[in-house]
Coordinates of C-alpha atoms in Angstrom, one line a residue:
Chain A
M1 CA 0.0 -0.3 0.0
M2 CA 2.9 2.5 1.3
I3 CA 4.7 1.5 -1.7
S4 CA 2.1 1.8 -4.2
A5 CA 1.5 5.4 -2.7
V6 CA 5.2 6.2 -3.0
I7 CA 5.1 5.0 -6.8
L8 CA 2.3 7.2 -7.7
V9 CA 3.3 10.1 -6.0
S10 CA 6.8 9.9 -7.5
L11 CA 5.4 9.6 -10.8
G12 CA 3.4 12.9 -10.2
V13 CA 6.8 14.7 -9.1
V14 CA 8.6 13.7 -12.1
A15 CA 5.5 14.7 -14.2
Y16 CA 5.5 18.0 -12.5
L17 CA 9.4 18.3 -12.7
F18 CA 9.5 17.1 -16.8
W19 CA 6.0 18.9 -17.7
P20 CA 7.5 22.3 -19.3
L21 CA 10.3 20.3 -21.1
L22 CA 7.5 17.9 -22.6
E23 CA 5.5 20.8 -23.6
K24 CA 8.1 22.9 -25.1
Q25 CA 9.6 19.8 -27.1
Q26 CA 5.8 19.2 -28.4
Q27 CA 5.6 22.9 -29.4
A28 CA 9.1 22.5 -30.9
H29 CA 7.7 19.7 -33.3
Q30 CA 4.8 21.5 -34.6
T31 CA 5.6 23.3 -37.3
P32 CA 3.9 26.7 -37.6
T33 CA 1.2 27.2 -40.3
P34 CA 2.6 29.5 -42.7
L35 CA 6.2 27.6 -42.7
R36 CA 3.9 24.0 -43.2
D37 CA 2.3 25.8 -46.3
L38 CA 5.6 27.1 -47.4
R39 CA 7.2 23.7 -47.4
V40 CA 4.1 22.7 -49.3
L41 CA 4.6 25.2 -51.9
Y42 CA 8.0 24.7 -52.5
F43 CA 7.5 20.9 -53.1
E44 CA 4.7 21.7 -55.5
R45 CA 7.2 24.2 -57.2
A46 CA 9.9 21.7 -57.5
R47 CA 7.4 19.4 -59.0
L48 CA 6.5 21.8 -61.6
M49 CA 10.0 22.9 -62.4
E50 CA 10.5 19.1 -62.9
N51 CA 7.6 18.7 -65.3
M52 CA 9.0 21.7 -67.3
T53 CA 12.3 20.0 -67.6
D54 CA 10.8 16.8 -68.7
L55 CA 8.7 18.5 -71.5
D56 CA 11.8 20.2 -72.9
L57 CA 13.5 16.9 -73.0
D58 CA 10.4 15.4 -74.7
L59 CA 10.6 17.9 -77.4
Q60 CA 14.1 17.7 -78.1
L61 CA 13.2 13.8 -78.5
Q62 CA 10.2 14.7 -80.8
K63 CA 7.8 13.2 -78.4
V64 CA 5.8 15.7 -78.3
E65 CA 4.5 18.1 -80.9
P66 CA 5.5 21.5 -81.0
A67 CA 2.2 22.9 -80.3
D68 CA 1.3 20.8 -77.7
Y69 CA 4.5 21.6 -76.1
Q70 CA 3.5 25.1 -76.2
S71 CA 0.2 24.7 -74.8
L72 CA 1.3 22.5 -71.9
R73 CA 4.2 24.8 -71.0
Q74 CA 1.9 27.6 -70.9
E75 CA -0.4 25.3 -68.4
L76 CA 2.8 24.8 -66.4
L77 CA 4.1 28.3 -66.0
L78 CA 0.5 29.3 -64.9
Q79 CA 0.4 26.8 -62.2
L80 CA 4.0 28.1 -61.4
S81 CA 3.0 31.8 -61.5
D82 CA 0.0 30.9 -59.0
I83 CA 3.0 28.9 -56.8
Y84 CA 4.9 31.9 -56.7
E85 CA 1.9 34.0 -55.6
K86 CA 0.8 31.9 -53.1
I87 CA 4.8 32.0 -51.6
Q88 CA 4.7 35.5 -51.9
S89 CA 1.5 35.9 -50.2
T90 CA 2.4 33.7 -47.2
E91 CA 5.6 35.6 -46.5
N92 CA 4.0 38.9 -46.7
N93 CA 0.8 38.1 -44.7
H94 CA 3.1 37.0 -41.4
A95 CA 5.1 39.8 -39.6
F96 CA 7.6 36.6 -38.8
F97 CA 9.1 36.9 -42.5
A98 CA 9.8 40.8 -42.4
S99 CA 11.0 40.5 -38.9
V100 CA 13.6 38.0 -39.6
E101 CA 14.1 39.8 -43.0
K102 CA 14.8 42.9 -41.1
D103 CA 17.1 41.2 -38.5
V104 CA 19.4 39.6 -41.3
K105 CA 19.7 42.8 -43.0
S106 CA 21.0 44.6 -39.7
L107 CA 23.7 42.0 -39.0
Chain B
M1 CA 48.9 -64.0 43.6
R2 CA 47.2 -62.3 40.6
L3 CA 43.9 -63.2 41.7
L4 CA 44.6 -62.1 45.3
V5 CA 45.8 -58.6 43.9
L6 CA 42.4 -58.4 41.6
F7 CA 39.8 -59.0 44.4
L8 CA 41.8 -56.7 46.6
F9 CA 41.2 -54.0 43.9
M10 CA 37.8 -55.2 43.3
A11 CA 37.0 -54.8 46.9
L12 CA 38.5 -51.6 47.4
G13 CA 36.4 -49.9 44.2
L14 CA 32.9 -51.6 45.9
M15 CA 33.8 -49.9 49.1
S16 CA 34.4 -46.7 47.6
D17 CA 31.3 -47.1 45.8
L18 CA 29.4 -48.1 48.6
S19 CA 30.8 -45.8 51.0
L20 CA 27.8 -43.7 52.9
S21 CA 27.4 -40.5 54.3
A22 CA 24.8 -38.8 57.0
L23 CA 23.2 -35.7 56.3
T24 CA 22.0 -33.4 59.1
I25 CA 19.0 -31.4 58.5
Q26 CA 18.0 -28.3 60.5
L27 CA 14.1 -27.5 60.2
R28 CA 13.2 -24.0 60.9
S29 CA 10.1 -21.8 60.8
P30 CA 9.8 -17.9 60.7
L31 CA 9.2 -18.7 64.7
G32 CA 12.2 -20.8 65.2
P33 CA 13.4 -24.7 64.7
V34 CA 10.4 -26.6 64.1
G35 CA 10.6 -30.2 66.5
Q36 CA 8.5 -33.1 65.9
Q37 CA 7.7 -32.4 62.2
E38 CA 7.5 -35.1 59.8
V39 CA 9.4 -35.0 56.8
D40 CA 9.4 -37.5 53.5
L41 CA 12.6 -38.0 52.1
F42 CA 13.3 -38.7 48.4
V43 CA 16.6 -39.8 47.0
I44 CA 17.3 -38.9 43.2
T45 CA 19.9 -41.2 41.8
D46 CA 20.8 -40.7 37.9
G47 CA 17.4 -39.2 37.3
S48 CA 15.3 -41.7 39.1
T49 CA 13.6 -40.8 42.0
Q50 CA 12.7 -43.2 45.0
P51 CA 10.9 -42.3 48.0
S52 CA 12.4 -43.7 51.5
A53 CA 11.0 -43.5 54.8
S54 CA 9.7 -40.7 56.6
Q55 CA 11.4 -39.3 59.8
K56 CA 10.4 -36.9 62.4
S57 CA 12.9 -34.3 63.7
D58 CA 13.9 -33.9 67.2
R59 CA 12.7 -31.3 69.5
R60 CA 15.4 -29.0 68.3
G61 CA 14.3 -29.4 64.8
R62 CA 17.4 -31.6 64.1
L63 CA 16.9 -34.7 61.9
I64 CA 19.9 -37.1 60.3
I65 CA 19.6 -38.8 57.3
S66 CA 22.2 -41.6 57.3
G67 CA 23.2 -44.2 54.7
L68 CA 23.3 -42.2 51.7
P69 CA 25.5 -42.7 48.8
A70 CA 28.3 -40.5 48.7
S71 CA 28.6 -40.1 44.8
G72 CA 28.2 -36.9 43.4
S73 CA 25.2 -37.8 41.1
T74 CA 22.9 -38.5 44.2
F75 CA 20.4 -36.0 45.5
V76 CA 17.9 -35.7 48.0
V77 CA 15.0 -33.4 48.1
L78 CA 12.9 -33.1 51.3
R79 CA 8.9 -32.8 51.7
S80 CA 7.0 -31.7 54.6
V81 CA 3.4 -30.6 55.3
Y82 CA 3.7 -27.7 57.7
Q83 CA 0.5 -25.9 58.8
G84 CA -1.3 -26.4 55.9
A85 CA 1.2 -25.8 53.4
V86 CA 3.3 -28.4 51.5
N87 CA 7.1 -27.3 51.5
L88 CA 9.9 -28.7 49.2
S89 CA 13.3 -28.5 49.7
D90 CA 15.9 -27.5 47.0
L91 CA 17.9 -30.2 45.6
I92 CA 20.5 -31.3 48.1
P93 CA 23.5 -33.0 47.0
A94 CA 23.7 -36.2 48.9
N95 CA 27.1 -35.4 50.1
S96 CA 26.5 -32.5 51.9
E97 CA 27.1 -32.6 55.7
S98 CA 24.1 -30.3 56.5
Y99 CA 21.0 -28.3 55.3
T100 CA 18.7 -25.8 56.4
F101 CA 15.2 -26.7 55.4
Q102 CA 12.9 -23.6 55.6
L103 CA 9.2 -24.2 56.5
F104 CA 6.6 -21.6 55.9
P105 CA 3.0 -21.9 56.9
A106 CA 0.3 -21.8 54.6
A107 CA -1.6 -18.3 53.7
S108 CA -4.9 -17.9 51.9
S109 CA -4.5 -14.2 51.7
A110 CA -2.4 -12.5 48.7
E111 CA -2.1 -9.4 50.8
S112 CA 1.8 -9.2 50.4
V113 CA 1.7 -11.1 47.1
S114 CA 2.3 -8.7 44.0
V115 CA 3.5 -8.6 40.5
E116 CA 6.8 -6.8 41.1
D117 CA 7.3 -6.2 37.4
L118 CA 5.8 -7.2 34.4
R119 CA 8.7 -7.2 31.9
L120 CA 7.8 -6.7 28.1
S121 CA 10.1 -7.0 24.9
I122 CA 8.6 -6.2 21.8
E123 CA 10.3 -6.5 18.6
E124 CA 9.1 -7.3 14.5
Q125 CA 9.6 -10.5 13.1
D126 CA 8.7 -11.5 9.9
E127 CA 5.8 -8.8 9.9
V128 CA 4.4 -9.6 13.3
L129 CA 5.4 -8.2 16.8
R130 CA 6.9 -10.6 18.8
V131 CA 6.3 -10.1 22.7
S132 CA 8.4 -11.4 25.2
Q133 CA 6.5 -11.1 28.9
E134 CA 7.5 -12.0 32.0
W135 CA 5.8 -12.0 35.5
V136 CA 8.2 -11.2 38.1
I137 CA 6.0 -12.3 41.3
H138 CA 7.2 -11.5 44.9
N139 CA 5.6 -12.7 47.9
Q140 CA 7.0 -10.8 50.8
A141 CA 5.2 -12.7 53.6
A142 CA 6.7 -15.6 55.2
S143 CA 3.8 -17.8 54.5
I144 CA 3.2 -20.0 51.5
F145 CA 0.2 -18.4 49.2
M146 CA -2.1 -21.4 48.6
G147 CA -4.7 -19.4 46.4
D148 CA -8.4 -20.6 46.0
P149 CA -9.0 -23.6 48.4
A150 CA -11.7 -25.0 45.6
S151 CA -9.7 -24.3 42.3
G152 CA -6.2 -24.3 43.6
E153 CA -5.5 -21.0 41.4
T154 CA -2.8 -18.7 42.9
F155 CA -2.5 -16.3 39.9
S156 CA -4.1 -15.7 36.6
F157 CA -3.7 -13.0 33.8
K158 CA -5.3 -12.3 30.6
L159 CA -3.4 -11.4 27.5
P160 CA -4.0 -8.9 25.0
A161 CA -7.0 -9.7 23.0
Q162 CA -5.0 -9.8 19.4
A163 CA -2.4 -12.4 20.9
F164 CA -1.7 -15.4 19.2
D165 CA 0.9 -18.1 18.7
V166 CA 1.3 -18.2 22.4
Q167 CA 4.4 -20.2 24.0
M168 CA 4.6 -20.8 27.6
G169 CA 8.3 -20.7 28.9
R170 CA 9.8 -20.4 32.5
G171 CA 7.9 -21.3 35.5
F172 CA 5.0 -22.8 33.8
D173 CA 4.1 -26.3 34.6
S174 CA 1.6 -28.0 31.8
S175 CA -0.2 -30.2 34.8
M176 CA -0.9 -26.9 37.0
T177 CA -1.4 -24.4 34.3
E178 CA -5.1 -24.0 32.7
I179 CA -5.8 -21.6 29.6
R180 CA -9.4 -20.9 29.4
E181 CA -9.8 -18.3 26.3
S182 CA -7.3 -15.6 26.5
Q183 CA -6.9 -16.0 30.3
I184 CA -4.3 -18.0 31.9
F185 CA -4.7 -19.6 35.3
Y186 CA -1.5 -20.6 37.5
K187 CA -2.3 -23.3 39.9
Q188 CA 1.0 -23.6 42.0
A189 CA 1.4 -22.4 45.5
I190 CA 3.6 -19.6 45.9
P191 CA 6.3 -19.6 48.1
P192 CA 8.0 -16.4 49.7
G193 CA 10.4 -14.6 47.4
R194 CA 10.1 -14.1 43.7
L195 CA 8.7 -16.4 41.1
F196 CA 9.6 -15.8 37.5
L197 CA 6.8 -16.8 34.7
S198 CA 7.5 -15.8 31.2
L199 CA 6.0 -16.7 27.9
E200 CA 6.0 -15.3 24.6
Y201 CA 3.2 -14.7 21.6
S202 CA 2.7 -12.7 18.5
L203 CA 0.6 -9.7 17.9
E204 CA -0.6 -8.4 14.3
V205 CA 1.5 -5.2 13.3
S206 CA -0.9 -4.0 10.7
P207 CA -2.6 -1.2 12.9
L208 CA -0.7 1.9 13.4
T209 CA -2.2 2.5 17.0
M210 CA -2.2 -0.8 18.9
N211 CA -3.9 -1.1 22.4
L212 CA -2.8 -3.5 24.6
N213 CA -4.3 -4.6 27.7
F214 CA -2.6 -6.5 30.6
Q215 CA -5.0 -8.0 33.2
S216 CA -3.8 -9.5 36.6
S217 CA -5.5 -11.0 39.6
L218 CA -2.5 -9.8 41.9
P219 CA -1.8 -6.1 41.8
I220 CA 0.9 -5.0 39.3
E221 CA 3.7 -2.4 40.8
L222 CA 5.7 -1.7 37.9
I223 CA 5.9 -2.3 34.0
S224 CA 9.3 -2.7 32.2
L225 CA 9.6 -2.3 28.5
A226 CA 12.7 -3.3 26.2
T227 CA 12.8 -1.2 23.3
S228 CA 15.3 0.2 20.8
S229 CA 13.9 3.7 21.0
R230 CA 12.2 5.8 23.9
S231 CA 10.2 7.6 21.3
L232 CA 8.0 4.3 20.8
L233 CA 7.4 4.4 24.4
P234 CA 3.4 4.9 25.3
K235 CA 2.8 8.1 26.4
T236 CA 0.3 7.4 29.0
L237 CA 2.9 6.4 31.5
E238 CA 5.8 7.8 33.3
W239 CA 9.0 6.0 32.1
T240 CA 12.5 6.0 33.5
E241 CA 15.5 4.9 31.5
G242 CA 16.9 1.6 33.2
P243 CA 20.1 -0.4 32.0
R244 CA 20.4 -2.0 28.6
K245 CA 19.6 -5.5 28.1
I246 CA 20.2 -8.1 25.6
F247 CA 17.2 -9.6 24.1
N248 CA 17.2 -12.1 21.0
S249 CA 20.9 -11.1 20.3
K250 CA 19.9 -7.4 20.5
V251 CA 21.0 -4.7 22.9
L252 CA 17.9 -3.0 24.0
K253 CA 17.1 -0.2 26.4
V254 CA 14.8 -1.0 29.5
F255 CA 12.4 1.6 30.6
S256 CA 10.1 1.1 33.6
A257 CA 7.0 3.2 35.0
P258 CA 4.9 2.5 38.1
T259 CA 1.6 1.4 37.8
N260 CA 0.3 2.2 41.2
R261 CA -0.7 -1.6 41.9
Q262 CA -3.3 -1.6 39.3
L263 CA -4.9 -5.0 38.3
E264 CA -5.0 -3.9 34.7
V265 CA -2.8 -2.0 32.6
N266 CA -3.7 -0.4 29.5
F267 CA -1.6 1.6 26.8
D268 CA -1.4 2.4 23.0
L269 CA 1.7 1.5 21.0
K270 CA 1.7 4.4 18.5
G271 CA 3.1 5.0 15.5
T272 CA 4.8 2.1 13.2
P273 CA 5.8 -0.2 16.0
L274 CA 9.3 -1.3 17.0
G275 CA 12.1 -2.5 15.2
V276 CA 11.4 -0.9 11.6
R277 CA 14.2 -1.7 9.4
F278 CA 15.4 1.1 7.2
S279 CA 14.6 -0.7 4.1
Q280 CA 10.8 0.1 5.1
W281 CA 11.6 3.8 5.7
L282 CA 13.4 3.8 2.0
P283 CA 10.4 4.6 0.0
V284 CA 9.1 7.3 2.8
L285 CA 13.0 8.9 2.1
I286 CA 12.7 8.8 -1.8
L287 CA 9.3 10.6 -1.5
L288 CA 10.8 13.2 0.6
I289 CA 13.7 13.7 -1.7
L290 CA 11.6 13.9 -4.7
S291 CA 9.3 16.2 -3.0
L292 CA 12.3 18.5 -2.0
A293 CA 13.3 18.5 -5.8
A294 CA 10.0 19.3 -7.0
I295 CA 10.1 22.4 -4.7
F296 CA 13.5 23.8 -5.2
L297 CA 15.1 22.7 -8.4
P298 CA 14.2 25.2 -11.3
A299 CA 12.1 24.2 -14.6
P300 CA 14.3 22.6 -17.2
Q301 CA 15.4 25.8 -19.6
I302 CA 15.1 24.3 -22.8
E303 CA 15.9 27.6 -24.7
D304 CA 19.4 27.2 -23.5
Q305 CA 19.5 23.9 -25.8
K306 CA 18.5 25.6 -28.8
P307 CA 21.0 27.4 -31.3
A308 CA 20.9 31.2 -30.3
K309 CA 18.8 33.4 -32.2
A310 CA 21.7 35.4 -33.7
S311 CA 23.4 32.2 -35.0
L312 CA 20.3 31.4 -36.8
L313 CA 20.2 34.6 -38.5
K314 CA 23.7 34.7 -39.6
R315 CA 22.9 31.1 -41.1
L316 CA 20.3 32.7 -43.1
K317 CA 22.4 35.4 -43.9
N318 CA 25.0 32.9 -45.5
L319 CA 22.5 30.5 -47.1
E320 CA 21.7 33.8 -49.1
S321 CA 25.1 34.7 -50.0
E322 CA 25.7 31.1 -50.9
R323 CA 22.6 31.1 -53.3
R324 CA 23.7 34.4 -54.9
A325 CA 27.2 32.7 -55.3
Q326 CA 25.4 29.7 -56.9
L327 CA 26.9 27.6 -54.5
L328 CA 23.4 26.1 -53.6
S329 CA 20.9 25.3 -55.9
D330 CA 17.2 27.1 -55.5
D331 CA 15.6 24.1 -54.0
Q332 CA 18.7 23.6 -51.6
Y333 CA 18.7 27.2 -50.6
Q334 CA 14.5 27.0 -49.9
L335 CA 14.9 23.7 -48.1
R336 CA 17.8 25.0 -45.8
R337 CA 16.0 28.3 -45.5
L338 CA 12.6 26.8 -44.1
E339 CA 14.5 24.3 -41.8
T340 CA 16.3 27.5 -40.1
L341 CA 13.2 29.6 -40.5
E342 CA 11.0 26.6 -38.1
K343 CA 13.9 27.1 -35.6
L344 CA 13.4 30.6 -35.3
W345 CA 9.8 30.6 -35.4
P346 CA 9.7 29.8 -31.2
L347 CA 11.8 32.7 -30.7
Y348 CA 9.5 34.9 -32.4
E349 CA 6.3 33.7 -31.6
Q350 CA 5.9 36.1 -28.6
R351 CA 6.1 38.9 -31.0
P352 CA 2.5 40.4 -32.4
Q353 CA 1.7 38.8 -36.0
S354 CA -0.3 40.8 -38.4
H355 CA -2.4 38.8 -40.8

């Protein structure tokens, strides 16, 4: 009985001591929303750029007609434009990025 | 010639073995020599008892027993009924020259008989309390206390209600002791002087407070408790410290308290009882240390484990320089910039952000 009580209270004390650490670590592992959005956008941008490279290669190997190439390229460029716009918008809408930019410039 | 020497040695051996001695007995009572008193004689040789003829003392209370074997393994016991009391002598070596046989009359009153000391030793053994209890009965009268004429009971006492695993010890004769429920009846006459009766029993440890109740047919003058710590003594009695004594290979202090000739002694043993081992206190000790740690230790500072804000900002500046110098591809730059920004985020999160 006494040993069970001691174990329970010991667990409580350990939890009390290390709770802030666990909380902070949990926070640290949570990627903030704008950065997560940016990560997705950069991944999408890289995918579109890769598609563009593949399309250029297909043209050189005459796998695709020049007319189709132009149409597809135009579509990819539109998608890329949209991605760049979103990246710009994300960075502009959060003071964090402006603050970091300012601090980097002041170094 | 050889046969003659052999017979001579055999005869000498027999004579030495059969050499006889005489024992002079002086019979005395508190009033003086007891004349014309009949005495029964028992000769004990090599453990076997042989009754011998009864003899009477002369007018001066003297009695001579002759013809006793002089060997060291023979003893004599005398028995005499004097004024209603059966008196028994000590074991008298047969080769003694004289012995004074003190005779006492019978007394039915217990006025001069009391429990001089109720001695207790309590220690923990395998999750029970083992109690060693000794009654020191003192008959201060010059008479033998015969007890109740009908039952022959001279002394009775009650064990604490929680007692179990009772083992009778010194002074108890199974044929003259009766146990009814938790009460023990002693049926032997109590001669003048001190009588020691001891027994052992166990008590459950479980309750933190244990009430111990001792009831006696004779008034109790003193109670003694052998313990390792004074703090465990019941507070209801005034204890004085006596000499240290050895109980079951342990040196314990003996504390005594007067009980004003009560027929009942009642006290509580408080706290986790006696002889608690250090290992049993260890969980409590650990709990105490952890509690103190919780109170006094500062909370962990994880900020100290993070890279400093300045170094992260410098890293961002370096990344920008590397990208301009085309040392990094655009994808590599963005990936590393994002990783650095994620580390910087918690350091800026306190600042107000616009949406």
